[in-house]
Tab-separated table of C-alpha atoms in Angstrom:
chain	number	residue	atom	x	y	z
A	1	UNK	CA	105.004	84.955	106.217
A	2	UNK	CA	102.790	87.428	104.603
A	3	UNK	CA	103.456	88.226	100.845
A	4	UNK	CA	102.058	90.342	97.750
A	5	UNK	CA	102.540	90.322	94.702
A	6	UNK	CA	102.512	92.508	91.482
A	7	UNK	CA	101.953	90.725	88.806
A	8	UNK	CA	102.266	94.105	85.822
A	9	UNK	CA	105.758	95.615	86.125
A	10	UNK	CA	104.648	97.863	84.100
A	11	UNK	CA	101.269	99.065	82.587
A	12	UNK	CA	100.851	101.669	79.811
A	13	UNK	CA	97.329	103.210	79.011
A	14	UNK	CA	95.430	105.716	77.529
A	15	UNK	CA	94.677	109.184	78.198
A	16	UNK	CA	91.141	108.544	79.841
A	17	UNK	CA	90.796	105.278	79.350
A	18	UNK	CA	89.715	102.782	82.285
A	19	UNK	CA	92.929	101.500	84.786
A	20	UNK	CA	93.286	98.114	87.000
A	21	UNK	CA	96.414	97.406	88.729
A	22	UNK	CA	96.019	93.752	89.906
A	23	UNK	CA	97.693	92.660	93.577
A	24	UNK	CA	97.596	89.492	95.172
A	25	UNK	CA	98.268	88.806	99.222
A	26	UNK	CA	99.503	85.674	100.976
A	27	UNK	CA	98.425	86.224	104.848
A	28	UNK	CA	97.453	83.661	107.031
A	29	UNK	CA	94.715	85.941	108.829
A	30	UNK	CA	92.478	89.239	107.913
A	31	UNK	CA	94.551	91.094	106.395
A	32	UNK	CA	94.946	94.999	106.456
A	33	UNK	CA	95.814	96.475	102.343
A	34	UNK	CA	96.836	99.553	101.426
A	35	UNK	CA	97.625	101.273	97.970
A	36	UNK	CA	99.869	103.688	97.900
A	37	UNK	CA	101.357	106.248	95.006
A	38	UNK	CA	105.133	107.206	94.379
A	39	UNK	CA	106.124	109.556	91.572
A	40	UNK	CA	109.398	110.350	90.717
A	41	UNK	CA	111.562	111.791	93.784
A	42	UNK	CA	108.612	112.000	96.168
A	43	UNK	CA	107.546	109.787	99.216
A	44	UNK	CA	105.274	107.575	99.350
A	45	UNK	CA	101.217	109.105	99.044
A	46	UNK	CA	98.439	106.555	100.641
A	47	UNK	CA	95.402	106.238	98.364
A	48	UNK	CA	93.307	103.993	99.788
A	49	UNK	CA	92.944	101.509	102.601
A	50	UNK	CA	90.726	98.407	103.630
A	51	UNK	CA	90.439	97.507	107.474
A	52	UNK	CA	87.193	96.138	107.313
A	53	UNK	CA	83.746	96.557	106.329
A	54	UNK	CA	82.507	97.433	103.061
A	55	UNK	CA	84.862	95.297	100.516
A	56	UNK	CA	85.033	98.245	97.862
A	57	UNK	CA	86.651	101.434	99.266
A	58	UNK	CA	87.001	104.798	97.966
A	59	UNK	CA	90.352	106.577	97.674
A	60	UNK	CA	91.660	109.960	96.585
A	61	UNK	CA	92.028	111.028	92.932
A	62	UNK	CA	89.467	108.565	92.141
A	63	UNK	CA	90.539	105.521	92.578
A	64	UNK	CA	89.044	102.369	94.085
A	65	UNK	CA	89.793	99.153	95.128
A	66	UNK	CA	87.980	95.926	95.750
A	67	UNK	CA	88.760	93.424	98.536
A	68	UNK	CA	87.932	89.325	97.157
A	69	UNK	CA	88.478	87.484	100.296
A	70	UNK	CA	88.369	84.126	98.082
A	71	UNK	CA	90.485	85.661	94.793
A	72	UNK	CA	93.236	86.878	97.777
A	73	UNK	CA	92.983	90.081	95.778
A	74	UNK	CA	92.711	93.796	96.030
A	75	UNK	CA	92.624	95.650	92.687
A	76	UNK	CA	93.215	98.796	92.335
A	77	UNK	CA	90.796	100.950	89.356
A	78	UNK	CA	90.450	103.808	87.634
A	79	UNK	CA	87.463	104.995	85.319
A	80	UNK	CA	89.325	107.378	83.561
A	81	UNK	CA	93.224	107.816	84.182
A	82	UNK	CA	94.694	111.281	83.963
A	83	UNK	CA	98.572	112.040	81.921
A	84	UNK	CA	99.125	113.142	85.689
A	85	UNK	CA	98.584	109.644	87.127
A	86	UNK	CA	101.574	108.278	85.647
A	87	UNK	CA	103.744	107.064	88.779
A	88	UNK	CA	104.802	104.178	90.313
A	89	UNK	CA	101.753	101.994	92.488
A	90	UNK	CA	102.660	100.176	95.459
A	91	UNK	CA	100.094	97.554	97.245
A	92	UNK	CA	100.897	96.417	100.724
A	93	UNK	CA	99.483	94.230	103.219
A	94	UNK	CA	99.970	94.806	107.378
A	95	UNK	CA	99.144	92.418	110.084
A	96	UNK	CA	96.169	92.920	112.130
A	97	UNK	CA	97.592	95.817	113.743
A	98	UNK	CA	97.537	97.342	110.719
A	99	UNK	CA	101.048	97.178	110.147
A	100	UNK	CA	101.919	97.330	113.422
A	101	UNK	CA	105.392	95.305	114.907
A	102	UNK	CA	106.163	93.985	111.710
A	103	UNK	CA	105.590	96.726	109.443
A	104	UNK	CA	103.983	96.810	106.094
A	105	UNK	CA	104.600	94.230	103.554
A	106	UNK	CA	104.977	95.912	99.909
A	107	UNK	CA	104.840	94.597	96.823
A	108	UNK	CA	107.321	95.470	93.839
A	109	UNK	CA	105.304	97.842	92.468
A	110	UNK	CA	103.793	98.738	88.873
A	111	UNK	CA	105.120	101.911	86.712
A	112	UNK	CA	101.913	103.217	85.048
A	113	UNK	CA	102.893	104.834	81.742
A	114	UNK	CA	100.024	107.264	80.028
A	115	UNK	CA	99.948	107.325	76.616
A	116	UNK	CA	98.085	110.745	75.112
B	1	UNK	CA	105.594	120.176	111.232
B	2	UNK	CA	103.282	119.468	108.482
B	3	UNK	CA	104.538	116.209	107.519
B	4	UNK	CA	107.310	113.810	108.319
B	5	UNK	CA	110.541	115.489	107.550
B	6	UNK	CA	114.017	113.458	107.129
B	7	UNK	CA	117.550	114.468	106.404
B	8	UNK	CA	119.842	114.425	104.741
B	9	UNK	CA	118.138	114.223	101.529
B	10	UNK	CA	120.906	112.717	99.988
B	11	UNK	CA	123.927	111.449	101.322
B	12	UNK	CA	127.241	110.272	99.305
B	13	UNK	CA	129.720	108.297	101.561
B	14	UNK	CA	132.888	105.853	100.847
B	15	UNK	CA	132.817	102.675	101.765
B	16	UNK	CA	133.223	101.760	105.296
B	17	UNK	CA	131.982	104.785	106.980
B	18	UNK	CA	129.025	105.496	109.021
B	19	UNK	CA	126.212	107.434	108.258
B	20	UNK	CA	123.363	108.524	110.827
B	21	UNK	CA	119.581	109.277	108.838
B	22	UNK	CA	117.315	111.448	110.907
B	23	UNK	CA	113.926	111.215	110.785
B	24	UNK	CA	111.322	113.516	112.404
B	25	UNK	CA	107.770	112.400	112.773
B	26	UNK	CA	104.792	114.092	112.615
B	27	UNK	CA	103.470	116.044	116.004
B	28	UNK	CA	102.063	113.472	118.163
B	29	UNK	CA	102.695	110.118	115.943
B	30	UNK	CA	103.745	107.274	118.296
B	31	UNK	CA	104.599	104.670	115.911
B	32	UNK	CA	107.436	105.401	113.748
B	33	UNK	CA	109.025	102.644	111.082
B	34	UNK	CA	112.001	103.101	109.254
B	35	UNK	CA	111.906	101.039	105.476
B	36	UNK	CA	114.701	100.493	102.616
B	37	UNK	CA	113.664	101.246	99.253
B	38	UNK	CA	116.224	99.316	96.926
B	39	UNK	CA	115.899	98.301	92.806
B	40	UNK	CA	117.000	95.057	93.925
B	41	UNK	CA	114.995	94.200	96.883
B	42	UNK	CA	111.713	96.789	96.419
B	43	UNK	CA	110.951	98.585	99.652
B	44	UNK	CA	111.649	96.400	102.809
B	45	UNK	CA	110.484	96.962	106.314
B	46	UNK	CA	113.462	97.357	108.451
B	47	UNK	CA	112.187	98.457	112.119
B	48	UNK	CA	109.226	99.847	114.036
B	49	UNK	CA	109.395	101.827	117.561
B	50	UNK	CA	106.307	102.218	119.285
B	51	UNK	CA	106.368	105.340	122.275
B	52	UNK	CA	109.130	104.930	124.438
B	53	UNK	CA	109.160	101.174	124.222
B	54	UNK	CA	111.982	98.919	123.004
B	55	UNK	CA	111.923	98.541	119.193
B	56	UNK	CA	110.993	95.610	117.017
B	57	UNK	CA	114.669	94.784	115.918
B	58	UNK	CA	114.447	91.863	113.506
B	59	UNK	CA	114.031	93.294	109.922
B	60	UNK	CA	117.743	95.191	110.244
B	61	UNK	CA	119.204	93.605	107.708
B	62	UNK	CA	122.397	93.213	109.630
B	63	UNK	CA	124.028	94.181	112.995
B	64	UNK	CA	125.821	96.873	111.450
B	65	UNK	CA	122.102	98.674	111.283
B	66	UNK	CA	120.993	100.456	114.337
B	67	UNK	CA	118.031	102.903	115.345
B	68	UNK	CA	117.120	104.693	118.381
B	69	UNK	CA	114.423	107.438	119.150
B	70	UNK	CA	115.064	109.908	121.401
B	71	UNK	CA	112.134	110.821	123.719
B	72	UNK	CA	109.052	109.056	121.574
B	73	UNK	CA	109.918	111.607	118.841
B	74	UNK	CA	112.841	112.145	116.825
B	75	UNK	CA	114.307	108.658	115.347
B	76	UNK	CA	117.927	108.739	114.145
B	77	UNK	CA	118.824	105.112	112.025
B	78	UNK	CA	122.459	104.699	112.358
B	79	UNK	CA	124.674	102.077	109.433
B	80	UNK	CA	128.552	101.339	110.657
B	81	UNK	CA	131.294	100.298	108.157
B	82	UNK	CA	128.696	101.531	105.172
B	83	UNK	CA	128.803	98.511	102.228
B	84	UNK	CA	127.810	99.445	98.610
B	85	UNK	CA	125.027	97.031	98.950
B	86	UNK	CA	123.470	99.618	101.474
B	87	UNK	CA	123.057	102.053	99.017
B	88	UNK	CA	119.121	102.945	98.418
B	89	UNK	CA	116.705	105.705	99.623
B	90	UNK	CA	115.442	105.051	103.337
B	91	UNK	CA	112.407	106.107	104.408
B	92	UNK	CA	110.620	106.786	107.323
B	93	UNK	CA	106.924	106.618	108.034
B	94	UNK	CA	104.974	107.466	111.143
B	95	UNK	CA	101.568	107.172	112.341
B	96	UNK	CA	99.114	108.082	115.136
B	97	UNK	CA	98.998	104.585	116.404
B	98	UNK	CA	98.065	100.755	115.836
B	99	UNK	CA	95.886	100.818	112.664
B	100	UNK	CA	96.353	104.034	111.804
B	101	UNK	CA	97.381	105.541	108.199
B	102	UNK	CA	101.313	105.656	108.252
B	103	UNK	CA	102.849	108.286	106.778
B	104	UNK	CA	105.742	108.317	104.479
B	105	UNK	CA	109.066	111.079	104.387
B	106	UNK	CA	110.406	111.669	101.324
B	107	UNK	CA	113.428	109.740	102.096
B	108	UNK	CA	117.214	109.797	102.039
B	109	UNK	CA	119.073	108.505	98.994
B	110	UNK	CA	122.174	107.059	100.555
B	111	UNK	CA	125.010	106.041	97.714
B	112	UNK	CA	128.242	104.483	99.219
B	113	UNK	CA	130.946	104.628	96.858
């Protein structure tokens, strides 16, 4: 069964200082990941997503992840964070449908704190 | 509409009742899911309906959990005899298809009492 995994409940930085939120998959073939952005009372807001093809992808609000096949990772970064970044940050994996029949797979999630 | 819509936005029941969560997608999604978003348990997949065609039933968490979706649009996830364990915010996401972005609702908080 696919897995992730969070390892930062929660993460407190800096008013423009750099940002990575670590996630780690367990899936038995290519995996589709996904980061995605909740803040408090709202849905959930996709930043970024790997398929295929180039292992570092570009997402809104400037962030970026990297895909290590061999690390089972997919980091999530940040040059520069923003006070309005502060949220919770979800990674997910899907199956190679994308998260077709059997849905995404989420992790628990880390609560990004900004201190000014 | 713009985005995927659900109501209610929050819903208080007492224990043992049912509760029906509506969820409508976004104009010409296919593929609607339906997750539970619990401190607990973190957000768990619970079922996915592609179209028209019979839904992937095995992440309801028990068979007091139901869902159906009414003409490949509107999906309506139905919980008999309501336990305080099902209280959490359910959410619905749809997308245009097989790897395709899915899109998330901004939920409904149940709270069973």
């Amino acid at each position: 069964a696919q897995s992730v995994t969070q390892p930062d409940i929660h993460i407190t930085v800096s008013e423009g200082a750099s940002l990575e939120l670590r996630c780690n998959y367990s899936y038995g073939a290519t995996p589709y990941l996904f980061w995605y952005v909740q803040s408090p009372g709202q849905g959930l807001q996709l930043l970024l997503k790997y398929f295929s093809g180039d292992t570092l992808v570009q997402g809104i609000k400037g962030f970026e992840a990297e895909f290590k096949r061999s690390q089972s990772s997919f980091n999530l970064r940040k040059p520069s964070v923003h006070w309005s970044d502060a949220a919770e940050y979800f990674c997910a994996v899907g199956g190679n449908s994308g998260g077709g029949a059997d849905g995404l797979t989420f992790g628990k999630g880390t609560h990004l704190i900004i201190q000014p | 509409g713009a985005g995927v819509s659900q109501s209610p936005s929050n819903k208080v029941t007492e224990k043992g009742k049912d509760v029906e969560l509506r969820c409508d997608p976004i104009s010409g999604h296919t593929a609607l899911y339906w997750y539970r978003q619990s401190l607990g348990q973190g957000l768990e997949f619970l079922i996915y309906f592609q179209g028209n065609s019979a839904p992937d039933k095995s992440g309801l968490p028990s068979d007091r959990f139901s869902a159906e979706r009414t003409g490949g649009s509107v999906s309506t996830l139905t919980i008999q005899r309501t336990q305080q364990e099902d209280s959490a915010v359910y959410l619905c996401a749809t997308s245009g298809g097989l790897r395709d972005t899915q899109y998330f609702g901004p939920g409904t908080r149940l709270t069973v009492l």
